[in-house]
């Protein structure tokens, strides 16, 4: 291994460490606790080293969001591929999405609530974000209905899931009713 390759590998490892530490800290204490000073202390590198990877917290949030998008897409695809039939696939998608939001609140916030400097719904949207949407679209295209644009149907279904996730996390909806809400969403919005 050349010196250049070793340095590139070490740089990538430091970057993964920064993102993992930010994510862990955000999941434990919220994004307000994530500062470059605290991250530098936790990873045992100086702040200038941290800034050599990310210009600041915003870019770190963006990196966590991209990592989360990859995980969300994989979870949705795994759940929907294991389901039998359109109704079961859509229900699996909904449950998986809501479970992801509940189990990973800081990552969910990085993806959908906080400014991570990422472009959404544009040509320059990063591939992990496009792929997360594609994972939803793959499942929902078959149930969009005649004359309904599958992408638009996916946006509306996603918006409903996001609303349920956000309102439940904020304590505005009773968590014990999560199952019936998913059934209602699948039966009425997806008309399955």
XYZ file of C-alpha atoms in Angstrom:
192
model
C 0.000 0.000 0.000
C 1.365 3.379 -0.961
C 1.635 6.282 1.450
C -1.044 8.116 -0.530
C -3.453 5.167 -0.256
C -2.781 4.845 3.470
C -3.440 8.567 4.016
C -6.668 8.378 2.007
C -7.794 5.368 4.040
C -6.954 7.146 7.309
C -8.817 10.248 6.161
C -11.903 8.181 5.276
C -11.723 6.442 8.671
C -11.528 9.815 10.476
C -14.515 11.049 8.503
C -16.533 7.935 9.419
C -15.531 8.441 13.058
C -16.699 12.061 13.003
C -20.062 11.136 11.462
C -20.591 8.162 13.786
C -19.707 10.238 16.844
C -21.984 13.099 15.786
C -24.793 10.665 15.178
C -24.297 8.936 18.524
C -24.160 12.221 20.398
C -27.244 13.545 18.589
C -29.196 10.357 19.314
C -28.236 10.552 22.997
C -28.547 14.287 23.650
C -30.099 15.899 20.577
C -28.513 17.942 17.810
C -28.145 20.946 20.113
C -25.432 19.057 21.987
C -23.409 18.439 18.831
C -20.702 21.060 18.564
C -17.424 20.916 16.700
C -15.600 21.465 19.987
C -17.300 18.521 21.674
C -16.876 16.327 18.597
C -13.163 17.136 18.481
C -12.855 16.159 22.145
C -14.819 12.936 21.653
C -12.847 11.771 18.641
C -9.581 12.948 20.193
C -8.552 15.128 17.295
C -8.189 18.883 17.145
C -10.912 21.115 15.772
C -8.732 21.992 12.747
C -8.642 18.274 11.879
C -12.423 18.159 12.104
C -12.679 21.263 9.911
C -10.400 19.623 7.354
C -13.250 17.131 6.795
C -16.356 19.288 7.325
C -16.798 23.052 7.218
C -19.084 22.882 10.222
C -22.069 21.303 11.875
C -24.298 21.804 8.835
C -22.093 19.552 6.694
C -21.935 16.971 9.477
C -25.739 16.940 9.610
C -25.732 16.443 5.843
C -23.335 13.510 6.135
C -25.530 11.896 8.795
C -28.558 12.465 6.555
C -26.892 10.749 3.608
C -25.920 7.798 5.791
C -29.478 7.634 7.102
C -30.931 7.729 3.590
C -28.885 4.657 2.667
C -30.122 2.856 5.787
C -33.745 3.860 5.224
C -33.678 2.698 1.593
C -32.172 -0.636 2.594
C -34.706 -1.145 5.385
C -37.653 -0.321 3.113
C -36.407 -2.611 0.354
C -35.784 -5.470 2.777
C -39.227 -5.136 4.348
C -41.124 -4.765 1.098
C -39.288 -7.579 -0.683
C -40.231 -9.955 2.139
C -43.929 -9.011 1.908
C -46.378 -10.941 -0.246
C -48.781 -8.865 -2.321
C -49.308 -5.132 -2.854
C -51.219 -4.470 0.376
C -48.635 -6.256 2.488
C -45.780 -4.426 0.711
C -47.335 -1.001 1.291
C -48.091 -1.831 4.935
C -44.507 -3.071 5.377
C -43.200 0.141 3.830
C -45.304 2.264 6.187
C -44.365 0.301 9.312
C -40.675 0.282 8.358
C -40.618 4.018 7.682
C -42.364 4.862 10.964
C -40.151 2.432 12.870
C -37.039 4.020 11.344
C -38.218 7.470 12.431
C -38.907 6.236 15.957
C -35.663 4.282 16.398
C -33.419 6.939 14.807
C -34.822 10.339 15.790
C -31.588 12.281 15.260
C -30.990 10.683 11.869
C -34.615 11.315 10.916
C -34.205 14.956 11.922
C -31.007 15.202 9.882
C -32.846 13.771 6.883
C -36.092 15.713 7.068
C -36.047 18.492 9.656
C -32.600 20.093 9.831
C -30.562 22.011 7.290
C -27.742 19.736 6.221
C -27.042 21.745 3.093
C -28.497 19.043 0.852
C -30.665 19.600 -2.200
C -33.991 17.766 -2.266
C -36.210 17.183 -5.302
C -33.717 18.738 -7.711
C -31.277 17.562 -10.348
C -28.370 17.982 -7.927
C -30.010 15.919 -5.179
C -27.380 13.504 -3.830
C -27.817 9.892 -4.959
C -28.544 8.475 -1.477
C -31.537 10.809 -1.162
C -32.755 9.941 -4.653
C -32.373 6.262 -3.849
C -34.348 6.542 -0.599
C -37.207 8.113 -2.553
C -36.800 5.431 -5.230
C -37.224 2.739 -2.571
C -40.625 4.240 -1.721
C -41.525 4.721 -5.380
C -40.670 1.108 -6.251
C -43.282 -0.129 -3.815
C -45.930 2.522 -4.364
C -45.925 2.658 -8.174
C -48.042 -0.489 -8.404
C -50.768 1.000 -6.177
C -50.826 4.600 -7.407
C -53.921 3.979 -9.503
C -54.931 4.697 -13.054
C -54.233 8.229 -14.180
C -52.196 9.025 -11.042
C -48.548 9.944 -11.476
C -46.593 7.404 -9.365
C -44.065 10.016 -8.249
C -46.772 12.360 -7.038
C -48.605 9.534 -5.294
C -45.341 8.581 -3.587
C -44.833 12.187 -2.459
C -48.327 12.319 -0.937
C -47.936 8.934 0.762
C -44.493 9.942 2.051
C -45.924 13.244 3.333
C -48.586 11.305 5.232
C -45.936 9.042 6.760
C -43.778 12.029 7.642
C -46.746 13.723 9.291
C -47.510 10.606 11.323
C -43.862 10.238 12.357
C -43.490 13.892 13.294
C -46.787 14.207 15.161
C -46.225 10.958 17.051
C -42.710 11.991 18.105
C -44.032 15.357 19.254
C -46.614 13.640 21.449
C -49.504 14.976 19.345
C -50.736 11.484 18.438
C -51.222 8.526 20.721
C -48.470 5.969 20.046
C -50.774 3.040 20.834
C -52.854 3.948 17.763
C -49.901 3.634 15.366
C -51.058 0.252 13.997
C -54.606 1.358 13.189
C -53.239 4.527 11.565
C -51.054 2.451 9.238
C -54.037 0.264 8.359
C -56.131 3.355 7.609
C -53.377 4.862 5.504
C -52.947 1.660 3.507
C -56.664 0.985 3.120
C -57.786 4.504 2.270
C -54.865 6.376 0.738
C -53.452 3.424 -1.170
C -56.980 2.026 -1.523
C -55.860 -1.546 -0.878
